Tab-separated table of C-alpha atoms in Angstrom:
chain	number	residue	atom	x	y	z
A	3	UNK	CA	6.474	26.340	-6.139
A	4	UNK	CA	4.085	24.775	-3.785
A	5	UNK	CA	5.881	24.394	-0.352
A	6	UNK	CA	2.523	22.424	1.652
A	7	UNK	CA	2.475	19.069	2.418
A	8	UNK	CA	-0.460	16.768	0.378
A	9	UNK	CA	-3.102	15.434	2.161
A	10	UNK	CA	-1.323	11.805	1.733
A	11	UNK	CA	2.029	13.329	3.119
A	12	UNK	CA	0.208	14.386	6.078
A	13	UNK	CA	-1.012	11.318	6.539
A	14	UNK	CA	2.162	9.677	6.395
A	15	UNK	CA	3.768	12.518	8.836
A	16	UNK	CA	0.422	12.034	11.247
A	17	UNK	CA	1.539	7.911	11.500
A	18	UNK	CA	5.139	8.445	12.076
A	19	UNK	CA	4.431	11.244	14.536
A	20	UNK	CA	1.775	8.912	16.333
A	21	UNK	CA	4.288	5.865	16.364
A	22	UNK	CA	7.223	7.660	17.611
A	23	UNK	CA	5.133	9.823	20.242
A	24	UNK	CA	3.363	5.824	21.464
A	25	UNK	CA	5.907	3.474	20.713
A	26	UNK	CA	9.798	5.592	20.808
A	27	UNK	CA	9.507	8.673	22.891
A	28	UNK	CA	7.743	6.834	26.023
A	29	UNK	CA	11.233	3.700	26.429
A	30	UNK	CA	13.999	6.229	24.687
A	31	UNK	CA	15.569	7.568	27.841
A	32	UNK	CA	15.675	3.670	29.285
A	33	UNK	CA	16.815	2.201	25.598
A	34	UNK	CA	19.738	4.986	26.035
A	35	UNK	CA	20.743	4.004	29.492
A	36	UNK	CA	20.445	-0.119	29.000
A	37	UNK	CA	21.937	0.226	25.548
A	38	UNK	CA	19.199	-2.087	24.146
A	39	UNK	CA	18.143	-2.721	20.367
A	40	UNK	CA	14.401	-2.842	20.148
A	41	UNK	CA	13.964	-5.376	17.541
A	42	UNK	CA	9.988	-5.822	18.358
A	43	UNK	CA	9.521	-1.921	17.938
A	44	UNK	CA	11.432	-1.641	14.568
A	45	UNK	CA	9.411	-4.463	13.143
A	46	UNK	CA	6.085	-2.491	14.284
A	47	UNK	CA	7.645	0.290	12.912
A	48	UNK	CA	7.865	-2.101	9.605
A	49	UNK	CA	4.570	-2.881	9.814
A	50	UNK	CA	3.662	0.213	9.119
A	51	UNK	CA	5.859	0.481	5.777
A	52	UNK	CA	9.051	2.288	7.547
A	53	UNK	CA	11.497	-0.456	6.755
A	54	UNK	CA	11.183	-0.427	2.961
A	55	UNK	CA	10.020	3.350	2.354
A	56	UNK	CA	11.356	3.129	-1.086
A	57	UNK	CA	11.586	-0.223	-1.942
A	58	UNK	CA	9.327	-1.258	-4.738
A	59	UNK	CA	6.177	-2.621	-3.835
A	60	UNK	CA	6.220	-6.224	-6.003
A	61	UNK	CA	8.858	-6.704	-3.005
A	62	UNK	CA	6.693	-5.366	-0.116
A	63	UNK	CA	8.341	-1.925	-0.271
A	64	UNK	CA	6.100	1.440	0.296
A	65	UNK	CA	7.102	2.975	-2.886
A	66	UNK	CA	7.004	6.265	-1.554
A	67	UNK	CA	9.273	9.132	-2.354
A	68	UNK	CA	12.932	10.507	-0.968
A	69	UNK	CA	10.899	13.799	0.140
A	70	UNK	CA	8.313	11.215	2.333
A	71	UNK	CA	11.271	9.288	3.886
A	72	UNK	CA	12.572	12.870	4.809
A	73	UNK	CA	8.952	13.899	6.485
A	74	UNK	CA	8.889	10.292	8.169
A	75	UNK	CA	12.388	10.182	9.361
A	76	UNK	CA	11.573	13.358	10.888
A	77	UNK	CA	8.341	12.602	12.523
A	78	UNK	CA	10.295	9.732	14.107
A	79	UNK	CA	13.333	11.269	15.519
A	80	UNK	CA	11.224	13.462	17.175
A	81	UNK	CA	10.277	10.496	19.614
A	82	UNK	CA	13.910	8.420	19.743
A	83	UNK	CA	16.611	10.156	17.431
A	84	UNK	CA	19.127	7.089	17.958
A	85	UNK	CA	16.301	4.474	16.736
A	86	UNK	CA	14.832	6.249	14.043
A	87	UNK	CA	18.444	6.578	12.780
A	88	UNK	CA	19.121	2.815	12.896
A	89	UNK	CA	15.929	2.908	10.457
A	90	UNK	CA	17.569	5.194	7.856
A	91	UNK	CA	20.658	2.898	7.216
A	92	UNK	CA	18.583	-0.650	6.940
A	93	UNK	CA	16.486	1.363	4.243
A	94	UNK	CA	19.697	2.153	2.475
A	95	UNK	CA	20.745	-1.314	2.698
A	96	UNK	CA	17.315	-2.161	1.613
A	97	UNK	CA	17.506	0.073	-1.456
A	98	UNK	CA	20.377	-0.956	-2.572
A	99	UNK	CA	19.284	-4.359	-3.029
A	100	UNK	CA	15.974	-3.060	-4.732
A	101	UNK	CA	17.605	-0.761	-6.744
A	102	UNK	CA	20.670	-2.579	-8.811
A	103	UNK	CA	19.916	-6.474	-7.227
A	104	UNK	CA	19.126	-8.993	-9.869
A	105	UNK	CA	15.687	-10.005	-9.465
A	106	UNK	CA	16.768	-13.116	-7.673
A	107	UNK	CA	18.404	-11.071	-5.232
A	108	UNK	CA	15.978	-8.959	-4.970
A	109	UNK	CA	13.238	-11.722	-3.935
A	110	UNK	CA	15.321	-13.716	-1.891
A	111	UNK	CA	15.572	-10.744	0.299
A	112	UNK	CA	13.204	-7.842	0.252
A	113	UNK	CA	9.978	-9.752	1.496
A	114	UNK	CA	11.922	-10.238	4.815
A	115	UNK	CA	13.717	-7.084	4.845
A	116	UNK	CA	10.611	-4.962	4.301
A	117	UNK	CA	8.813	-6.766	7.220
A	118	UNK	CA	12.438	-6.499	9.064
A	119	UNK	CA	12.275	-10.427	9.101
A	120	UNK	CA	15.570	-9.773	8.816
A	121	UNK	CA	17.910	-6.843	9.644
A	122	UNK	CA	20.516	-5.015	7.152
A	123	UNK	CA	23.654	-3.413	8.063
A	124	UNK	CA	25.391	-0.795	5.341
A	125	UNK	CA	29.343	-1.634	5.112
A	126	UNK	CA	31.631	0.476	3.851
A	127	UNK	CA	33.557	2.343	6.386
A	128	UNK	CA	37.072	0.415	7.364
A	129	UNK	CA	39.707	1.169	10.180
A	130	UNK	CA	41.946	2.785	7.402
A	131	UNK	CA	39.654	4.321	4.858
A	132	UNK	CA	36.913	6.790	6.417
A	133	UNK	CA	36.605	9.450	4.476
A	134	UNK	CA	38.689	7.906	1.924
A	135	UNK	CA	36.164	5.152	1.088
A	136	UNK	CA	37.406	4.897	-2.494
A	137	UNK	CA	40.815	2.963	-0.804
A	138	UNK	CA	38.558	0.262	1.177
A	139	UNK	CA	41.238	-2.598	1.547
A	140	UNK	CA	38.588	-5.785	2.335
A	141	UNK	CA	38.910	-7.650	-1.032
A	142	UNK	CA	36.482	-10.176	-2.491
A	143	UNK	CA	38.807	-12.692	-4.889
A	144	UNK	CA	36.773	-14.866	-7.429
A	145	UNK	CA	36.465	-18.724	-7.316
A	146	UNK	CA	34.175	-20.333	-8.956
A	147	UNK	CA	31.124	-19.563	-8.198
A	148	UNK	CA	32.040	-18.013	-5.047
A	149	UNK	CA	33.799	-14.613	-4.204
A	150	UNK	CA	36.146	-15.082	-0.989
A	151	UNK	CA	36.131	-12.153	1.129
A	152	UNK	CA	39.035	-11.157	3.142
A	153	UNK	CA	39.616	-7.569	5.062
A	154	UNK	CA	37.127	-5.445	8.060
A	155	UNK	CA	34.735	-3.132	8.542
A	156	UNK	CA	34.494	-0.207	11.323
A	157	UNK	CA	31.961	1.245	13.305
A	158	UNK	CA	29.118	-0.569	11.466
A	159	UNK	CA	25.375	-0.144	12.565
A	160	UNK	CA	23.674	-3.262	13.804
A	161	UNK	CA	27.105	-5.337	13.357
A	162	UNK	CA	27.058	-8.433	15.079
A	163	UNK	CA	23.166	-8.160	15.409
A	164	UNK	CA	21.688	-7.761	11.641
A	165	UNK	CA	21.085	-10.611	9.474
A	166	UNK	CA	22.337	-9.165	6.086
A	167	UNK	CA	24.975	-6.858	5.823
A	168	UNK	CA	25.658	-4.869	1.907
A	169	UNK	CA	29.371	-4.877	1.303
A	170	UNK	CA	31.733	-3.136	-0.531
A	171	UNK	CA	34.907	-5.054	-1.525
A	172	UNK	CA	37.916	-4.834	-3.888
A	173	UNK	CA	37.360	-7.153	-6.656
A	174	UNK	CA	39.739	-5.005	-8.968
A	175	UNK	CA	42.185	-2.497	-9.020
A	176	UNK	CA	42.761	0.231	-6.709
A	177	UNK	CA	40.845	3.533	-6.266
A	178	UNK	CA	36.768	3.262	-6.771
A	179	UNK	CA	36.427	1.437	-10.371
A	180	UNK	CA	37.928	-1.768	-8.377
A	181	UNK	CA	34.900	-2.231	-5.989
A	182	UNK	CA	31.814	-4.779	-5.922
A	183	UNK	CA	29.127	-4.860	-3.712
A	184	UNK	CA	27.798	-8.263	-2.038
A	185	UNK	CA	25.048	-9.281	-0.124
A	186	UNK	CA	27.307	-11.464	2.963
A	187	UNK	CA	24.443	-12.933	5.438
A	188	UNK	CA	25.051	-13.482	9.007
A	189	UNK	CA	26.381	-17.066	9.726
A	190	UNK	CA	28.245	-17.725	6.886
A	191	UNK	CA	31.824	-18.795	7.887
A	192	UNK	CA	34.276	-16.685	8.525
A	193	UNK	CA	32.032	-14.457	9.138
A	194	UNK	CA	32.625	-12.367	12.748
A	195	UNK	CA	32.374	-9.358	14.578
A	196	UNK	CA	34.030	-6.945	17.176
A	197	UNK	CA	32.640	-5.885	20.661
A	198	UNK	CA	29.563	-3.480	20.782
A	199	UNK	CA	31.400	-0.459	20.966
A	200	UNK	CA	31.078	2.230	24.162
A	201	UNK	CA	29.929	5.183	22.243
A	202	UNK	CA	28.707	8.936	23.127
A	203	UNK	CA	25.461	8.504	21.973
A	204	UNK	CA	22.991	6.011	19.499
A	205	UNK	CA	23.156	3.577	22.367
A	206	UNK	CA	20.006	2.100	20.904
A	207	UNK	CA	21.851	0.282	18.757
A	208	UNK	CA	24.704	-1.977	18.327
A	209	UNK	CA	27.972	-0.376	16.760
A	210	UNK	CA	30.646	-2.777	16.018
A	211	UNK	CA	33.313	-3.984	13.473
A	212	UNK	CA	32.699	-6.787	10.897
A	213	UNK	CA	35.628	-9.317	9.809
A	214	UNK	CA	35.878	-11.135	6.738
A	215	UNK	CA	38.077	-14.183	6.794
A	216	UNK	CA	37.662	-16.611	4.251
A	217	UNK	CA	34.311	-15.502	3.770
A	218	UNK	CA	32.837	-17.570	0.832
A	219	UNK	CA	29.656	-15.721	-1.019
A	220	UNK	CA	28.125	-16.742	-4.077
A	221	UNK	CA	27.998	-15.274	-7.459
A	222	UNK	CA	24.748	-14.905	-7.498
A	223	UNK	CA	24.766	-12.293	-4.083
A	224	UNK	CA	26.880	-9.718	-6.124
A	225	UNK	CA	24.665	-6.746	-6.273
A	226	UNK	CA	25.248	-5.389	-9.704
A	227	UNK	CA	28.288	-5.819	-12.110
A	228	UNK	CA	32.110	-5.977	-10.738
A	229	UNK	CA	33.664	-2.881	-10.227
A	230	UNK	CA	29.891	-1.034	-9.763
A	231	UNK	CA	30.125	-1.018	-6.206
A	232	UNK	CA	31.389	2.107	-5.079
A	233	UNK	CA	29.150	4.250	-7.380
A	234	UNK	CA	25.992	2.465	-5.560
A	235	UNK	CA	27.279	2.989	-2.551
A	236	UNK	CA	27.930	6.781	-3.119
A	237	UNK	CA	24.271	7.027	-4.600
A	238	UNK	CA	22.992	5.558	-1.687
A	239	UNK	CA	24.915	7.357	0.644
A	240	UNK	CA	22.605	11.028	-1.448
A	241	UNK	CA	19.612	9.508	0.080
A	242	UNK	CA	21.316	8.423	3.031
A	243	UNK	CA	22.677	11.768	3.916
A	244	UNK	CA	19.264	13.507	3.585
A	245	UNK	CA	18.214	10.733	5.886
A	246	UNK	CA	20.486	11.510	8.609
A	247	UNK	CA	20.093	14.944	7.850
A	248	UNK	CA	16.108	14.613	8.596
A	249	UNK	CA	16.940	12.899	11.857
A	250	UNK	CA	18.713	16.032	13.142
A	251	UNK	CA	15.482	18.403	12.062
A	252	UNK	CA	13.519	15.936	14.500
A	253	UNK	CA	15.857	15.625	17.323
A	254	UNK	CA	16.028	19.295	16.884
A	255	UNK	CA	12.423	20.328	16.762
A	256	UNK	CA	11.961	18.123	19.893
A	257	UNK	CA	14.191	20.135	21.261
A	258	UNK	CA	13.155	23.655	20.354
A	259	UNK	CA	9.723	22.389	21.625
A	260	UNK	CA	10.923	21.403	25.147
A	261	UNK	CA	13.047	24.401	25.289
A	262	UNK	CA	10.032	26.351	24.898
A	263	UNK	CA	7.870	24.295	27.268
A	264	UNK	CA	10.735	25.487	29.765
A	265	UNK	CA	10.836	29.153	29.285
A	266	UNK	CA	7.119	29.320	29.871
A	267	UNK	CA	6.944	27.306	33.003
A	268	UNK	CA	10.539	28.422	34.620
A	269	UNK	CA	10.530	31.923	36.434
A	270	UNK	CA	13.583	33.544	37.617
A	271	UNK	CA	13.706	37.132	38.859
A	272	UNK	CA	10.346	37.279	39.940
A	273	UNK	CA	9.208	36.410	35.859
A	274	UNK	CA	8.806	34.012	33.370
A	275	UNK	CA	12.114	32.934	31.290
A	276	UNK	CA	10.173	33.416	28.582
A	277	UNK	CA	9.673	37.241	29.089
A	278	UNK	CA	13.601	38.289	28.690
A	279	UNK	CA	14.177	39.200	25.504
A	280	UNK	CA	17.851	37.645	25.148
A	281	UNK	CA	16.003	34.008	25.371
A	282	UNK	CA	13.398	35.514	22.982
A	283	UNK	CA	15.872	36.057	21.059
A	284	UNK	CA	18.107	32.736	21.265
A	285	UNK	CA	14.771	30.795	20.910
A	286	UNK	CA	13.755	32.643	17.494
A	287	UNK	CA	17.362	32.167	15.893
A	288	UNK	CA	16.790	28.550	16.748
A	289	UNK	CA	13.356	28.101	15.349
A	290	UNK	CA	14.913	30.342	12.071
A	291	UNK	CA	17.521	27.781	11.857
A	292	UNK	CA	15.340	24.885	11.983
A	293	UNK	CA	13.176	25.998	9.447
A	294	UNK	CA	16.065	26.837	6.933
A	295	UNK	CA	17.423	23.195	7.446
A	296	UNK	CA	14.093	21.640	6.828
A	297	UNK	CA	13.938	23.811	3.603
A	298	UNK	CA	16.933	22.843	2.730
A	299	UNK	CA	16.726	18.800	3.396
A	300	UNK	CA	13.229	18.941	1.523
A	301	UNK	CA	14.595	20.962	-1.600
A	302	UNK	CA	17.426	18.417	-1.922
A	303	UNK	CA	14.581	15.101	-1.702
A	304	UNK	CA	12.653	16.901	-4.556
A	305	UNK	CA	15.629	17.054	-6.210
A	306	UNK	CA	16.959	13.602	-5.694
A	307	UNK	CA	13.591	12.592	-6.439
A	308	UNK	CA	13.341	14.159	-9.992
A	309	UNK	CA	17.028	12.961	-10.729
A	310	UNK	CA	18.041	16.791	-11.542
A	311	UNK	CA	21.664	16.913	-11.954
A	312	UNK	CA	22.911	19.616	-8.733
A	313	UNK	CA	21.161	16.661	-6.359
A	314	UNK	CA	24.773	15.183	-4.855
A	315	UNK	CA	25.350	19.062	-4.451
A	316	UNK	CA	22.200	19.507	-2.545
A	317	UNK	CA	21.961	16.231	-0.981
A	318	UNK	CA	25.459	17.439	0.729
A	319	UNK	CA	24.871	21.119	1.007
A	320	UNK	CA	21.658	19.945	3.469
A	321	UNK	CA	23.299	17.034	5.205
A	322	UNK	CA	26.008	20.249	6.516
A	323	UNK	CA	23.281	22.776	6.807
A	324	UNK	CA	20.907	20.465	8.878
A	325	UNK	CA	23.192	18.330	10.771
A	326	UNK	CA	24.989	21.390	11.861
A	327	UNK	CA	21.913	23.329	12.621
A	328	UNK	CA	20.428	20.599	14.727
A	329	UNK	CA	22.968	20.029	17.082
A	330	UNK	CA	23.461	23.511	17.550
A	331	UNK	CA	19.656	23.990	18.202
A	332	UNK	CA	19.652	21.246	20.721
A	333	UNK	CA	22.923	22.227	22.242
A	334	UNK	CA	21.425	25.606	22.733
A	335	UNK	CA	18.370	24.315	24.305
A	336	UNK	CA	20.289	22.431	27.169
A	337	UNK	CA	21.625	26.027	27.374
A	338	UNK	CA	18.417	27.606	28.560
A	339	UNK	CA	17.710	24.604	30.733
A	340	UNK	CA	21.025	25.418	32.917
A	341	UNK	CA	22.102	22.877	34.946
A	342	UNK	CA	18.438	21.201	34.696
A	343	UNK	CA	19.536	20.290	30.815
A	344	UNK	CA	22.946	18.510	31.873
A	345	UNK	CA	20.823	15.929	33.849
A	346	UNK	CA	20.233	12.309	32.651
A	347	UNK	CA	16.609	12.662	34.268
A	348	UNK	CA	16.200	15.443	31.419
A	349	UNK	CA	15.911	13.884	27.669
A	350	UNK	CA	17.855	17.021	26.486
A	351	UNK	CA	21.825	15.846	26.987
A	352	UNK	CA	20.993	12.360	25.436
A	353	UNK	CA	19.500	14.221	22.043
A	354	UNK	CA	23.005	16.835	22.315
A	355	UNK	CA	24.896	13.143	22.684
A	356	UNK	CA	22.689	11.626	19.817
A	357	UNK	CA	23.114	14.507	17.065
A	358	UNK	CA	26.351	14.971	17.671
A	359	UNK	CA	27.390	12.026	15.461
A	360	UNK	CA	25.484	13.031	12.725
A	361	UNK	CA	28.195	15.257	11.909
A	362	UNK	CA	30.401	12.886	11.549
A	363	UNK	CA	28.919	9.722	9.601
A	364	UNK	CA	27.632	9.728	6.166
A	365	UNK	CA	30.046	11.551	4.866
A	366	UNK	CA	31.955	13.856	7.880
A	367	UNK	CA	30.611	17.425	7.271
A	368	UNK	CA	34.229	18.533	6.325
A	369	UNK	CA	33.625	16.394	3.202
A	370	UNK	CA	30.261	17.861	2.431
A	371	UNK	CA	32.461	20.421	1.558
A	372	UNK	CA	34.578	19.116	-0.485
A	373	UNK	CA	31.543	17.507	-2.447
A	374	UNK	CA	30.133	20.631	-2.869
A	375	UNK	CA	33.113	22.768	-3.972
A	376	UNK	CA	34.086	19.775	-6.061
A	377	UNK	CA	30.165	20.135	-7.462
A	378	UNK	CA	30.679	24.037	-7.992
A	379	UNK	CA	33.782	24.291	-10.282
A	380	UNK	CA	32.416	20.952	-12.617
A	381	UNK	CA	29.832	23.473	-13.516
């Protein structure tokens, strides 16, 4: 049980870490506060093989593993949490395609989405299903060589702004058996979207709803076989959980680091923060918790990775872990900046506001739960 790094993981981790400290850390604060989508950065952030981490390479993918994605999702959020998030969810989309496309889907689209050419939103999520994604209502009805797409989507990353969105539609019966997955590109009639929505935090990019009215999509952009749908969405929603769940360890080690940085340069009481043992304290618990979620997220990518059969347990057991873990750590470090850490002119509230939904999408952390208690008793 070897827990280092290899020398080409390192190398990965060293590129991320020396993108996100040049290219996300120094324009975060002002992406936040204009609520502006940095198309040029992700597509240098492409360039570098972060757009199709585990795409296959015929395709332009990286062909890297679920544990690198983890390390460079990390590395990243440790610069721009809200960015580096955006990231996770176009590789999803990505890997969806790569994974159970036909190989004309497949080439149509991966060259540009690896490249980020073109953008990919994930949609699943609807006004009335959430957490019960397995009663999605949008239906896709066939005719001809077209599927006609009726229904909406809610709260969708890059919606109104990607070029591609993956969606999952009713092409059967009710409950999960009865849903298809398409590939619906931007432009095609009937095709529109909601506002940008006014949200606590990820203001770096676009949230908004996506309508289907009429929409006509060929035959040929079905990913997969009818009524396959929902089980590629849940299998990409494993590696898209440990994605989001490696975006909290960043956001959280940035954190812990700053809140460090503070104690040692803050004196109150004629001494250094850093010399009461209460904040020793606090600061140790959060550096204990840190390193248990990053444990825990990189145990569940080895897992995922070797296919063993407890990875949807793990995959959910460190998506709760980490998610909660992180936005308690960062939380905590506002904390011990007192009112310093409530200030917009400090980057600690806008990483509180930008883990905080973490919790919440992917799977709300109240259905991690359920996954893994549901996991636990099929044993």
């Amino acid at each position: 049980m070897d827990f280092a790094l290899s020398d080409d993981q390192i190398a990965i981790q060293d590129a991320a870490a020396a993108f996100a400290a040049g290219q996300l850390a120094p324009h975060s604060a002002a992406w936040d506060e204009r609520k502006h989508f940095p198309v040029e950065v992700l597509r240098q952030a492409a360039a570098l093989g972060f757009a199709g981490i585990y795409v296959d390479e015929d395709v332009g993918g990286s062909a890297l593993t679920r544990l690198d994605a983890s390390i460079i999702f990390e590395a990243l959020s440790y610069g721009d949490v809200s960015t580096a998030a955006y990231l996770t969810i176009h590789n999803m989309a990505s890997w969806m395609i790569d994974r159970f496309g036909s190989e004309d889907l497949r080439h149509r689209y991966l060259p540009r989405l690896t490249t980020m050419e073109l953008i990919a939103s994930y949609c699943l999520t609807e006004p009335g299903s959430g957490s019960d994604a397995a009663n999605l209502r949008t239906t896709a009805r066939l005719d001809g060589d077209f599927y006609v797409l009726d229904g909406s989507k809610a709260f969708i990353s890059g919606g109104g702004v990607s070029d591609v969105y993956v969606v999952m539609a009713r092409t059967g019966g009710g409950g999960a058996k009865g849903i298809s997955a398409f590939v619906v590109e931007k432009g095609t009639p009937g095709l529109s979207f909601g506002a940008n929505e006014r949200k606590l935090g990820w203001n770096s990019q676009p949230t908004a709803a996506v309508n289907f009215d009429g929409v006509r999509v060929p035959v040929a952009n079905r990913i997969g076989q009818e009524g396959e749908g929902f089980r590629f969405a849940m299998m990409g929603l494993d590696g898209g959980r440990l994605n989001i769940a490696s975006c909290s360890l960043g956001g959280a080690a940035f954190a812990l680091d700053t809140a460090k940085a503070y104690l040692e340069t803050r004196k109150q009481f004629g001494k250094s923060l850093k010399e009461f043992q209460a904040l020793q304290f606090k600061l140790a618990d959060m550096a204990t918790e840190l390193e248990a979620a990053r444990l825990m997220v990189r145990r569940a990518a080895f897992a995922l990775d070797h296919r063993q059969p407890d990875a949807t347990k793990l995959c959910a057991m460190a998506k709760r872990f980490a998610t909660d873990a992180g936005f308690s750590i960062a939380n905590d470090a506002l904390q011990l900046h007192g009112g310093y850490g409530y200030l917009q002119d400090y980057p600690l509230e806008r990483v509180v506001r930008d883990l905080r939904v973490h919790q919440i999408l992917e799977g709300t952390n109240e259905i991690m739960r359920v996954i893994i208690a549901r996991e636990m008793f099929r044993q």
